[in-house]
PDB file of C-alpha atoms in Angstrom:
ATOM      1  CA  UNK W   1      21.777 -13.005 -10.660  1.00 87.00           C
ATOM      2  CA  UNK W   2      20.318 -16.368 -11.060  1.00 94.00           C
ATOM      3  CA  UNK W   3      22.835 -18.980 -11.028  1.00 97.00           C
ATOM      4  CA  UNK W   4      21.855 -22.256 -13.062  1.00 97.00           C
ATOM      5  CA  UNK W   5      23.508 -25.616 -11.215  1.00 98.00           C
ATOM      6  CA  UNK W   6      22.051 -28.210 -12.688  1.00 98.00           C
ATOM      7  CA  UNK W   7      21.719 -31.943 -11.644  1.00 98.00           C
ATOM      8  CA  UNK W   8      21.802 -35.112 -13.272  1.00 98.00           C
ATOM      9  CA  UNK W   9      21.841 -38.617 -12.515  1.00 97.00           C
ATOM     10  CA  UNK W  10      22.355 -41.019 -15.410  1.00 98.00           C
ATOM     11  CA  UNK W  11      23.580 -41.114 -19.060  1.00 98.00           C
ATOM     12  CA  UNK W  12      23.104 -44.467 -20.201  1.00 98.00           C
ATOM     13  CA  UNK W  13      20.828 -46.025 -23.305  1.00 97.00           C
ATOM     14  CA  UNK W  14      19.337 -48.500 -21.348  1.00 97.00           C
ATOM     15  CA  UNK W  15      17.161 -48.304 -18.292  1.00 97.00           C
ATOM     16  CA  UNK W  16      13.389 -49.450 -17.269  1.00 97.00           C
ATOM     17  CA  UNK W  17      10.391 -47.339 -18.211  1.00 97.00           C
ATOM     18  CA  UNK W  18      10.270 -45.931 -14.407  1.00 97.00           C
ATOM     19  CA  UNK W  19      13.562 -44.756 -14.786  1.00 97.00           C
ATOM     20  CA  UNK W  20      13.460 -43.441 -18.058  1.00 97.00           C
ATOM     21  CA  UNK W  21      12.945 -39.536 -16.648  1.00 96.00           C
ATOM     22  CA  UNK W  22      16.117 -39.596 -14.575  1.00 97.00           C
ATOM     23  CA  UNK W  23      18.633 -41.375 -17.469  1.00 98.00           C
ATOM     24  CA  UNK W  24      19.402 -39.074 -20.110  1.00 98.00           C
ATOM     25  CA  UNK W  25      20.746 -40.526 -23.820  1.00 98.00           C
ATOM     26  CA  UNK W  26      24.444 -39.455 -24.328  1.00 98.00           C
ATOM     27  CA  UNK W  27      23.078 -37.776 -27.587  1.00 98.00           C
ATOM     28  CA  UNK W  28      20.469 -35.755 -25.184  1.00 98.00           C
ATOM     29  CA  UNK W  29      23.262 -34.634 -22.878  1.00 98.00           C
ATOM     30  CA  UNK W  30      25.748 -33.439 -25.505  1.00 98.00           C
ATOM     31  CA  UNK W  31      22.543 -31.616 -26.815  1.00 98.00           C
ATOM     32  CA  UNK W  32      22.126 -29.787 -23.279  1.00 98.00           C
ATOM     33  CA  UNK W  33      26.181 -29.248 -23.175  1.00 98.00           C
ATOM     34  CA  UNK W  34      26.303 -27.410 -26.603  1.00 98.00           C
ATOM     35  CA  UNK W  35      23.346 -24.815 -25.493  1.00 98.00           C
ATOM     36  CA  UNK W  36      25.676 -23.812 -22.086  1.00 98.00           C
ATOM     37  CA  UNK W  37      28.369 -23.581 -24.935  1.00 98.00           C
ATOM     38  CA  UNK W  38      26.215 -21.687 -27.747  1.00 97.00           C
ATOM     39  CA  UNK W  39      25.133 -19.282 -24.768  1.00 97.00           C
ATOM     40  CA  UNK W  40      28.146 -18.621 -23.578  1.00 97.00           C
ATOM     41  CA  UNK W  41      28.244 -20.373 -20.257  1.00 98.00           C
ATOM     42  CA  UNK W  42      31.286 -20.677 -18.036  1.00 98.00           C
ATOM     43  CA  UNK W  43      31.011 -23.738 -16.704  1.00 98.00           C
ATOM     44  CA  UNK W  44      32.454 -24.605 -12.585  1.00 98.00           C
ATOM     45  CA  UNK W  45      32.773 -27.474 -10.521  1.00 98.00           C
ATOM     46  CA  UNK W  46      30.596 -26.485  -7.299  1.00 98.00           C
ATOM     47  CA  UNK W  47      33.416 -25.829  -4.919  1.00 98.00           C
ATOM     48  CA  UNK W  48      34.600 -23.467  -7.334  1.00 98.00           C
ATOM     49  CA  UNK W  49      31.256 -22.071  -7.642  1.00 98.00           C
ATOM     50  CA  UNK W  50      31.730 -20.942  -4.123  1.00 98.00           C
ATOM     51  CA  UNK W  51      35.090 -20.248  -3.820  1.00 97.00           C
ATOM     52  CA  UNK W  52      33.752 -17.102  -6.149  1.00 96.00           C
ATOM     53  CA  UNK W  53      31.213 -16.574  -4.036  1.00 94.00           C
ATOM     54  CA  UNK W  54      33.245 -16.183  -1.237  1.00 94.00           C
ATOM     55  CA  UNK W  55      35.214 -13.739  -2.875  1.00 93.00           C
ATOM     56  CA  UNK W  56      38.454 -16.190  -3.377  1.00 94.00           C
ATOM     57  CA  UNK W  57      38.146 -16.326  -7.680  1.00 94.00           C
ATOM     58  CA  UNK W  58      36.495 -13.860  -9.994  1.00 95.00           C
ATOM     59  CA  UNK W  59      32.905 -14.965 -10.689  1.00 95.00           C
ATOM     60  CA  UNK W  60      32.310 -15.397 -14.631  1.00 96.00           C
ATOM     61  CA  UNK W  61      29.635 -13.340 -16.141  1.00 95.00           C
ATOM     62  CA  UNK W  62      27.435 -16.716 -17.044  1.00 96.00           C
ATOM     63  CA  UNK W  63      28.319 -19.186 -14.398  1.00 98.00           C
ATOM     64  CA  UNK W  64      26.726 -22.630 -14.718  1.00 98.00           C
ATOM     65  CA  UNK W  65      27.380 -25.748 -12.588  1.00 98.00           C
ATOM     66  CA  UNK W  66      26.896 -29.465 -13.786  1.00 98.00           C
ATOM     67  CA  UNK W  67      26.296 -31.695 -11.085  1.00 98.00           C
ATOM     68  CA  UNK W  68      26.072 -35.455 -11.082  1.00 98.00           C
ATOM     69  CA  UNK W  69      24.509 -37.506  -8.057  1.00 97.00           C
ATOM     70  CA  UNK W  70      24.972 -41.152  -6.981  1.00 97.00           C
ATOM     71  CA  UNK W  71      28.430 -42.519  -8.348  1.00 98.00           C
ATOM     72  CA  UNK W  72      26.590 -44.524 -10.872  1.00 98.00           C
ATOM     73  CA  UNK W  73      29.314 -46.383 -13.516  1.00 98.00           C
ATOM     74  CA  UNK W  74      27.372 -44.727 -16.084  1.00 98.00           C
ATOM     75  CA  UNK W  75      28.732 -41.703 -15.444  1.00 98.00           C
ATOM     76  CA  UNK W  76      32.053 -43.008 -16.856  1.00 98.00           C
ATOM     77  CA  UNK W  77      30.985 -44.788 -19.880  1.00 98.00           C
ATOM     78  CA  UNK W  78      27.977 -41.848 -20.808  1.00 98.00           C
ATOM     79  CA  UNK W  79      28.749 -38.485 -19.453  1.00 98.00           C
ATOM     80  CA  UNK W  80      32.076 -38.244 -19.250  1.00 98.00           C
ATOM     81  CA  UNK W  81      33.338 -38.943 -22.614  1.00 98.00           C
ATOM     82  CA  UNK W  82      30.757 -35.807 -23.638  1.00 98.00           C
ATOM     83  CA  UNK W  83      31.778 -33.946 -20.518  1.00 98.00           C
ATOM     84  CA  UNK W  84      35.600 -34.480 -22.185  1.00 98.00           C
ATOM     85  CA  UNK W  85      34.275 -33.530 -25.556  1.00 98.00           C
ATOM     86  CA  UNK W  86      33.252 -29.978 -24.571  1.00 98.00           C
ATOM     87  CA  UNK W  87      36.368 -29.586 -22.091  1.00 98.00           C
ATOM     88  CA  UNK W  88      33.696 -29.194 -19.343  1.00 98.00           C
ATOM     89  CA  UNK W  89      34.522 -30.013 -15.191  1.00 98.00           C
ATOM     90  CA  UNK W  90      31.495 -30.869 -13.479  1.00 98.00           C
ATOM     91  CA  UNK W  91      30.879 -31.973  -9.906  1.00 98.00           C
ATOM     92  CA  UNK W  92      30.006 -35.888  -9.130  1.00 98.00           C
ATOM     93  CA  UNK W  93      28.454 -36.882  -5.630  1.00 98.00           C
ATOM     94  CA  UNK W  94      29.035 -40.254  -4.358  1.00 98.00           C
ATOM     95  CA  UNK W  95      27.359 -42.847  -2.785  1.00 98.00           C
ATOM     96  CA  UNK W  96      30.622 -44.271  -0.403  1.00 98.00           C
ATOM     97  CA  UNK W  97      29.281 -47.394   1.174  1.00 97.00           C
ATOM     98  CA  UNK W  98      28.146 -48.316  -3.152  1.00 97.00           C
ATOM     99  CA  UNK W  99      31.524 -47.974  -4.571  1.00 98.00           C
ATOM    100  CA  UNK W 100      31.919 -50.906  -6.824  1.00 98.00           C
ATOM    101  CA  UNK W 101      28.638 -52.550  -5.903  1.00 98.00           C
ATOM    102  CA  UNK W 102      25.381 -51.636  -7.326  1.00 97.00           C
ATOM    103  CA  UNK W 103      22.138 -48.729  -6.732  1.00 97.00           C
ATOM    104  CA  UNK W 104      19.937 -50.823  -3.880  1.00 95.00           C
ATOM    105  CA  UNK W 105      18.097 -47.844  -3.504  1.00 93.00           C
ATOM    106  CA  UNK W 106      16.699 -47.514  -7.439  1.00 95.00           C
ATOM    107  CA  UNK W 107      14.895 -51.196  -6.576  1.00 95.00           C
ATOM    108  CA  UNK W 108      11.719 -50.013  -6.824  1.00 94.00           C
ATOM    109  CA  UNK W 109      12.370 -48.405  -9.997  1.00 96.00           C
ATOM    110  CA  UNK W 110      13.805 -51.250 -11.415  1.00 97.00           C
ATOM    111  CA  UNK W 111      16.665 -50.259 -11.340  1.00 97.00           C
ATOM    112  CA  UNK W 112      18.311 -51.771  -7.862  1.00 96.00           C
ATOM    113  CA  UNK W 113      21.433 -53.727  -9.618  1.00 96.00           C
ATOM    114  CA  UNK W 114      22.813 -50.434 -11.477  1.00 97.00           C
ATOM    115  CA  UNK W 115      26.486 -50.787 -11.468  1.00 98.00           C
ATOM    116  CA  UNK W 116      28.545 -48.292  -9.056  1.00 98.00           C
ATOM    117  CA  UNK W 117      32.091 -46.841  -9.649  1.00 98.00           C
ATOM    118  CA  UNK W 118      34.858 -48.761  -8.542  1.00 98.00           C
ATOM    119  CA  UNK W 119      37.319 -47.025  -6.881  1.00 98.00           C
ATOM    120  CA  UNK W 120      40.026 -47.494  -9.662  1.00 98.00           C
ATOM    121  CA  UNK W 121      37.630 -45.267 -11.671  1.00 98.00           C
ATOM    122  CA  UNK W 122      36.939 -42.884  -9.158  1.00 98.00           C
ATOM    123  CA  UNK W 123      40.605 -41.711  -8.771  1.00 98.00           C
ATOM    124  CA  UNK W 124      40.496 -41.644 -12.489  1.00 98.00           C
ATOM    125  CA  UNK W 125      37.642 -39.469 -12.895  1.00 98.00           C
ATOM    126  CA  UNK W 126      39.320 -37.021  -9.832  1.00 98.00           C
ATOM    127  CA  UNK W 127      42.120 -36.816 -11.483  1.00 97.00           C
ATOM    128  CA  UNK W 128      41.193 -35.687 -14.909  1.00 97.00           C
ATOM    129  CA  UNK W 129      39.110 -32.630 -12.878  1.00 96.00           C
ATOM    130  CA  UNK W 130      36.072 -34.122 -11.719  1.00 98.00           C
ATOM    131  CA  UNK W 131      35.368 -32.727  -8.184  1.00 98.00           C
ATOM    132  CA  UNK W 132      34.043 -35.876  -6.175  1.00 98.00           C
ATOM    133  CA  UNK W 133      31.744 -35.035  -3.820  1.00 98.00           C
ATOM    134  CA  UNK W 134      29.680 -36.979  -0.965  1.00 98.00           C
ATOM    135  CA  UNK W 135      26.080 -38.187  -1.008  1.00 97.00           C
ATOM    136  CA  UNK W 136      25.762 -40.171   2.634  1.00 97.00           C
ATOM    137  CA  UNK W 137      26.864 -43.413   3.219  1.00 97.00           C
ATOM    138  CA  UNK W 138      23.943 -45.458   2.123  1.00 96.00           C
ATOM    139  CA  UNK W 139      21.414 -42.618   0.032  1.00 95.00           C
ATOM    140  CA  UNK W 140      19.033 -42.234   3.281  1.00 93.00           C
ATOM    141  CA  UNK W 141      16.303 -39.725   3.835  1.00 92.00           C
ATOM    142  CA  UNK W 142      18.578 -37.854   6.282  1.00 92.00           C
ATOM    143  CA  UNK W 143      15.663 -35.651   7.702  1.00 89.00           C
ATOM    144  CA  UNK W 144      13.739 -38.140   9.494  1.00 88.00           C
ATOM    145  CA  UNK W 145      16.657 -40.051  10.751  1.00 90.00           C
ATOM    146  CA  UNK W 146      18.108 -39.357  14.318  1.00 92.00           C
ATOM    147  CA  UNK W 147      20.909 -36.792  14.633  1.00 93.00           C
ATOM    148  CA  UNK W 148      23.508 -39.819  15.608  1.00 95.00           C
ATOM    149  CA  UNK W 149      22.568 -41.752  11.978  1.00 95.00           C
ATOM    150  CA  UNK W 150      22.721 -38.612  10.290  1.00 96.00           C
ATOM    151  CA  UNK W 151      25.683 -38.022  11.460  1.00 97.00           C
ATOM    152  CA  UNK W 152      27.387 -41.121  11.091  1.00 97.00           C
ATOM    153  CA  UNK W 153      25.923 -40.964   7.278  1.00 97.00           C
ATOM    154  CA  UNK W 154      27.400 -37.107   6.819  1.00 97.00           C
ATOM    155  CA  UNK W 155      30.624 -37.609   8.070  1.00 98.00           C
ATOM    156  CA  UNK W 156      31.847 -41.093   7.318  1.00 98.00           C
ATOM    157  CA  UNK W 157      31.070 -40.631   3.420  1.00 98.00           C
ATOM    158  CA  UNK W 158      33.513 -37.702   3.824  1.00 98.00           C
ATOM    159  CA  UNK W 159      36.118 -39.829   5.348  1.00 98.00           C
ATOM    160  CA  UNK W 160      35.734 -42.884   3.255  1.00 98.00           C
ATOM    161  CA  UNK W 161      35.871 -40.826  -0.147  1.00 98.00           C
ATOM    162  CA  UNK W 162      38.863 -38.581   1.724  1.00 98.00           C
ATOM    163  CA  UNK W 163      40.826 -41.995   2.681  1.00 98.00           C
ATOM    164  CA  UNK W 164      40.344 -43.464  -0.991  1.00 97.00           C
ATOM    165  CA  UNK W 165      41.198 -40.156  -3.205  1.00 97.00           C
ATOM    166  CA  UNK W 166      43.709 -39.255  -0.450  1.00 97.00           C
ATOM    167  CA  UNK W 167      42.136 -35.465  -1.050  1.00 97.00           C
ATOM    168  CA  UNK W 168      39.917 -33.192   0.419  1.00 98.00           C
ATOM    169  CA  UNK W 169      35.972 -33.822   0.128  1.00 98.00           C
ATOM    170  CA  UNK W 170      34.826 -30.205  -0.200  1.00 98.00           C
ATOM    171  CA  UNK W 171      30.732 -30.638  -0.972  1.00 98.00           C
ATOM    172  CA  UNK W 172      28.178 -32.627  -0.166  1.00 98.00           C
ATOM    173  CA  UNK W 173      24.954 -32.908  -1.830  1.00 97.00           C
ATOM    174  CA  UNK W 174      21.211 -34.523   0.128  1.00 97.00           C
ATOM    175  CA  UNK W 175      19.741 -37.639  -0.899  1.00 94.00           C
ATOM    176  CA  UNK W 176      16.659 -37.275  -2.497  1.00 89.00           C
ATOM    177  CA  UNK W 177      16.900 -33.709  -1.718  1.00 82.00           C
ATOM    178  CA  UNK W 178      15.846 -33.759   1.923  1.00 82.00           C
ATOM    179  CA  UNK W 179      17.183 -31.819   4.393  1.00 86.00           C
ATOM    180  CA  UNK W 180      16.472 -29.674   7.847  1.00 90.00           C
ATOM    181  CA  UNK W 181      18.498 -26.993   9.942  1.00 91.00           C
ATOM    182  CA  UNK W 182      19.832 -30.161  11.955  1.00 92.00           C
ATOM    183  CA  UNK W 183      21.016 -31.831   9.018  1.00 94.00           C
ATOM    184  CA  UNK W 184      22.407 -28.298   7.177  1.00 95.00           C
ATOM    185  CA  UNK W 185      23.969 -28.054  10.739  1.00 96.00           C
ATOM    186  CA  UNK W 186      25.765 -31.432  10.720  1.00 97.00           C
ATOM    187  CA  UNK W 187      27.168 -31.212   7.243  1.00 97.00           C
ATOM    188  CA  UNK W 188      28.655 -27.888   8.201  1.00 97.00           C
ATOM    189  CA  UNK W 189      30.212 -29.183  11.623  1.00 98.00           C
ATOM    190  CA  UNK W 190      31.368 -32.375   9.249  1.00 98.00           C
ATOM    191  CA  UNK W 191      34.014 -30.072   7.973  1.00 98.00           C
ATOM    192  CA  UNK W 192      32.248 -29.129   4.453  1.00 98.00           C
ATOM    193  CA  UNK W 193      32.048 -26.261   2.682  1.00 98.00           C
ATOM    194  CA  UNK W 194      28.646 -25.841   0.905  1.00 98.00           C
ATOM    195  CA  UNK W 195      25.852 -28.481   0.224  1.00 97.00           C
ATOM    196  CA  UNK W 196      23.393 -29.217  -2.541  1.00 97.00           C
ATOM    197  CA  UNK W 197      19.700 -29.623  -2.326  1.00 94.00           C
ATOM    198  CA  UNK W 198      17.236 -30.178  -5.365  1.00 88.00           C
ATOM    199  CA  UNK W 199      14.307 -27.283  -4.987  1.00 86.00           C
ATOM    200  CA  UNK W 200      13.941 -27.514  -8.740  1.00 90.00           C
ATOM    201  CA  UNK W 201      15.391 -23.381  -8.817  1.00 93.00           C
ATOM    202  CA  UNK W 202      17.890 -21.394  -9.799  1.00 95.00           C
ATOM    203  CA  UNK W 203      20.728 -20.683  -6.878  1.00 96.00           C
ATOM    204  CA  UNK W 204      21.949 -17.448  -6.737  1.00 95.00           C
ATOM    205  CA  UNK W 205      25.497 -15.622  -5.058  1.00 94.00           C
ATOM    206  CA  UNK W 206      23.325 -14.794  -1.264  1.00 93.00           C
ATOM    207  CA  UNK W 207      22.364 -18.266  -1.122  1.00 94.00           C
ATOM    208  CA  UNK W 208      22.687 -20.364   1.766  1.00 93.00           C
ATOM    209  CA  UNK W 209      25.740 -22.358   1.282  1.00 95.00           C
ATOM    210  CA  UNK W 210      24.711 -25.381   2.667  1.00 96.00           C
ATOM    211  CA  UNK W 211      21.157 -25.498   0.937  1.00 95.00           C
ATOM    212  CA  UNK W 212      22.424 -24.588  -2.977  1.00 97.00           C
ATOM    213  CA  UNK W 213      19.884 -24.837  -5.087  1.00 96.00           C
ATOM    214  CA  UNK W 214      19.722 -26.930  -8.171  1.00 96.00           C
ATOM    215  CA  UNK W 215      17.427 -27.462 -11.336  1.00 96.00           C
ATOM    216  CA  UNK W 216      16.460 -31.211 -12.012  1.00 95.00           C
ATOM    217  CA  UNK W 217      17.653 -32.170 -15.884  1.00 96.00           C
ATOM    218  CA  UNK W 218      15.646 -34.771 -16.408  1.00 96.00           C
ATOM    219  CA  UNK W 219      15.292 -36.314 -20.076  1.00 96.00           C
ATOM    220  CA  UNK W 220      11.514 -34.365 -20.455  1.00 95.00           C
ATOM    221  CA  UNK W 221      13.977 -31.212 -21.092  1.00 96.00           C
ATOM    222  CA  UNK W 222      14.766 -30.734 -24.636  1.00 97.00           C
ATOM    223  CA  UNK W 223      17.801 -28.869 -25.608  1.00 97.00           C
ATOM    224  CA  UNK W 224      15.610 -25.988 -26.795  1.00 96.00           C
ATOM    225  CA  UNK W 225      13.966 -26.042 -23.596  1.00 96.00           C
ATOM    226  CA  UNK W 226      16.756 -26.131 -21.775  1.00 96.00           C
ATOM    227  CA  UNK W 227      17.713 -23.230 -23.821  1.00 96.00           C
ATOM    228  CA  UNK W 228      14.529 -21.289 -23.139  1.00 94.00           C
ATOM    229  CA  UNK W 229      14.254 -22.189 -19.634  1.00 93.00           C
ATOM    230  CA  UNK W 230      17.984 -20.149 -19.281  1.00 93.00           C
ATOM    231  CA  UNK W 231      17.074 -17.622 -21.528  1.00 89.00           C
ATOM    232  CA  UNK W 232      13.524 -16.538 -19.435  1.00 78.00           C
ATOM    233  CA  UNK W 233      13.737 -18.349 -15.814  1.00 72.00           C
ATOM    234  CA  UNK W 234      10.246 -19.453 -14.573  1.00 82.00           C
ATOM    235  CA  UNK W 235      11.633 -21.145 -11.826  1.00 89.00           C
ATOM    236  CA  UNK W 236      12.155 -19.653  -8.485  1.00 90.00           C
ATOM    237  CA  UNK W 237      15.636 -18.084  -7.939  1.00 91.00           C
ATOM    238  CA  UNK W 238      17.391 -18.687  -4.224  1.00 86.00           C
ATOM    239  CA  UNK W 239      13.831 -19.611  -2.730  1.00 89.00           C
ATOM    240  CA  UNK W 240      13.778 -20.057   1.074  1.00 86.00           C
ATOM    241  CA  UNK W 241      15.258 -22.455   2.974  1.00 79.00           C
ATOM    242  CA  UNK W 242      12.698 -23.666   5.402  1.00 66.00           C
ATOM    243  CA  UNK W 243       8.881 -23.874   4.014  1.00 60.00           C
ATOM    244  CA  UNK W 244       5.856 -24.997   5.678  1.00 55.00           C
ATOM    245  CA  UNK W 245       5.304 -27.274   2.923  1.00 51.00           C
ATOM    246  CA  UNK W 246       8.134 -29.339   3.282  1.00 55.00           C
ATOM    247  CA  UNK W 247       7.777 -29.485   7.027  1.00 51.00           C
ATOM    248  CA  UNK W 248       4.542 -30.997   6.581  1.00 52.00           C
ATOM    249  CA  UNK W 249       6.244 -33.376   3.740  1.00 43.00           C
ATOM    250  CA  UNK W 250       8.834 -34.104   6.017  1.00 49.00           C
ATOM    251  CA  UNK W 251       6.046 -35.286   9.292  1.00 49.00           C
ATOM    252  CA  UNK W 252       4.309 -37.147   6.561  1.00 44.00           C
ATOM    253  CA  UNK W 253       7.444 -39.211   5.939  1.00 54.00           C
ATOM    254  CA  UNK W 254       8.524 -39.655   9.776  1.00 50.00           C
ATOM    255  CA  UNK W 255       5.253 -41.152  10.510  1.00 50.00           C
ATOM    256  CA  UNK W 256       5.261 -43.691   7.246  1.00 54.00           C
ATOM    257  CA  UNK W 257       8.388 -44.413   8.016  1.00 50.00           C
ATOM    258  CA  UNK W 258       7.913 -44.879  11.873  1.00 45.00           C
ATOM    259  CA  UNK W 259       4.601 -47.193  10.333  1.00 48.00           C
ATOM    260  CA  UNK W 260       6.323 -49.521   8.149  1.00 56.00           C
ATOM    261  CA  UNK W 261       8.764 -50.441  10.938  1.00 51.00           C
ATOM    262  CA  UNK W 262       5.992 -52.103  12.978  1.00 41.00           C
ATOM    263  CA  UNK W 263       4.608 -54.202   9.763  1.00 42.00           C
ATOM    264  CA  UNK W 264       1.424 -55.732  10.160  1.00 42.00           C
ATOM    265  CA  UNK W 265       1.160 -53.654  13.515  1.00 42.00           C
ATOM    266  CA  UNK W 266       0.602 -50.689  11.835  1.00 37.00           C
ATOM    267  CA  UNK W 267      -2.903 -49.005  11.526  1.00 38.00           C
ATOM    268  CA  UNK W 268      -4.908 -50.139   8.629  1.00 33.00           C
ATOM    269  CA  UNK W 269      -5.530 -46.507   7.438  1.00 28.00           C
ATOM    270  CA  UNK W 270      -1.918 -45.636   7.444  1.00 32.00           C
ATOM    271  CA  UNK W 271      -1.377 -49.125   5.625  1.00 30.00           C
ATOM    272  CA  UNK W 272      -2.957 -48.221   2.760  1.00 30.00           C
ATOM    273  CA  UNK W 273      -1.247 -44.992   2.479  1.00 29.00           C
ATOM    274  CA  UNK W 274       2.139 -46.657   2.624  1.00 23.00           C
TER     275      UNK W 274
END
């Protein structure tokens, strides 16, 4: 049973050209809400998601999951007066060391002094049935990083969002997507209950609970093809976990990384790659 959970990141009318494919018009997002309501959709927060899973709550007969990554304000002013609209929960992952500041990490899209949630807001949106979860500290590529960072990263967002919402941080969802069998292992041992990665697929109820898949909603999808893509998936369904693609991906990215530490030090042909 393919299980849609699909992720989002902003729903704004402004943004920069290079960010143009991850911010979705309000009008665009009420579009995508109203085909999971015309097709009868059920929609969960993710921890409820798995507490069906897991045998605690009936599953629905058309589950669907809305996910939201970053904390980014616009998730207040553009999703969730829509989100309201259709009476819809959805699941937001936050950024902890950004609350109230602004998205450092979107700089080279432009996009670098994005306003955060404040945590006035973020209470708010928890307590009108938004399930907050946590995405790091800082929004690092936790795969190449050593197990202590990663761990710091993993386990302090869970206590800073914990301390602030004085409630449980159930989910946690990978920065850009990236993650390995040491970093699945460290979320789990960080007291979580399931995880989010990207994979671009369906998830599905055998699916690893700490490597969930989700389908990126990007503005390129049209309501009708969000509506066809539910209707007859082309995308995988639960893929694998591990796959010697990414591993490659993943050396690739250690060694640019390790690179543009040492500057002007670094090998000309790996320079020019960078």
């Amino acid at each position: 049973m393919p299980i849609p959970i699909l992720l989002y990141h902003s729903i704004d009318t402004e943004c920069t050209d290079a960010y143009r494919r991850w911010m979705m018009l309000p009008s665009e997002f009420r579009a995508h809400l109203q085909v999971l309501k015309d097709e009868g959709y059920t929609p969960l927060t993710v921890s409820q998601l798995v507490a069906c899973l897991n045998g605690k709550r009936k599953l629905p007969a058309a589950p669907v999951v809305i996910t939201f990554d970053d904390g980014l304000r616009d998730f207040l002013t553009g999703a969730m007066p829509v989100l309201s609209e259709f009476g819809f929960p959805a699941t937001l992952y936050v950024v902890s060391g950004c609350i109230g500041q602004t998205s450092g990490w979107l700089a080279e899209l432009g996009e670098g002094r994005r306003e955060m949630l404040g945590w006035r807001e973020i209470r708010e949106l928890h307590d009108a049935g938004i399930e907050i979860g946590a995405h790091t500290v800082s929004h690092p590529e936790l795969d190449i990083m050593s197990a202590a960072r990663a761990e710091h990263e993993i386990a302090d967002s869970k206590r800073h969002l914990q301390d602030g919402l004085q409630a449980e941080v159930r989910s946690f969802a990978y920065p850009h997507g990236y993650a390995s069998n040491k970093t699945r292992d460290l979320v789990r041992k960080a007291g979580y209950e399931s995880a989010c990665r990207v994979r671009h697929a369906f998830s599905s109820p055998n699916e690893h609970p700490f490597a969930l898949s989700r389908i990126i909603a990007t503005s390129g999808i049209t309501a009708e093809g969000l509506r066809e893509l539910l209707a007859r998936p082309s995308l995988p369904v639960a893929p694998p976990v591990t796959r010697p693609a990414a591993e490659c991906w993943r050396l690739y990215r250690q060694v640019r990384h390790a690179m543009r530490g040492l500057g002007p030090a670094a090998p000309a042909w790996l320079q020019s790659r960078t």
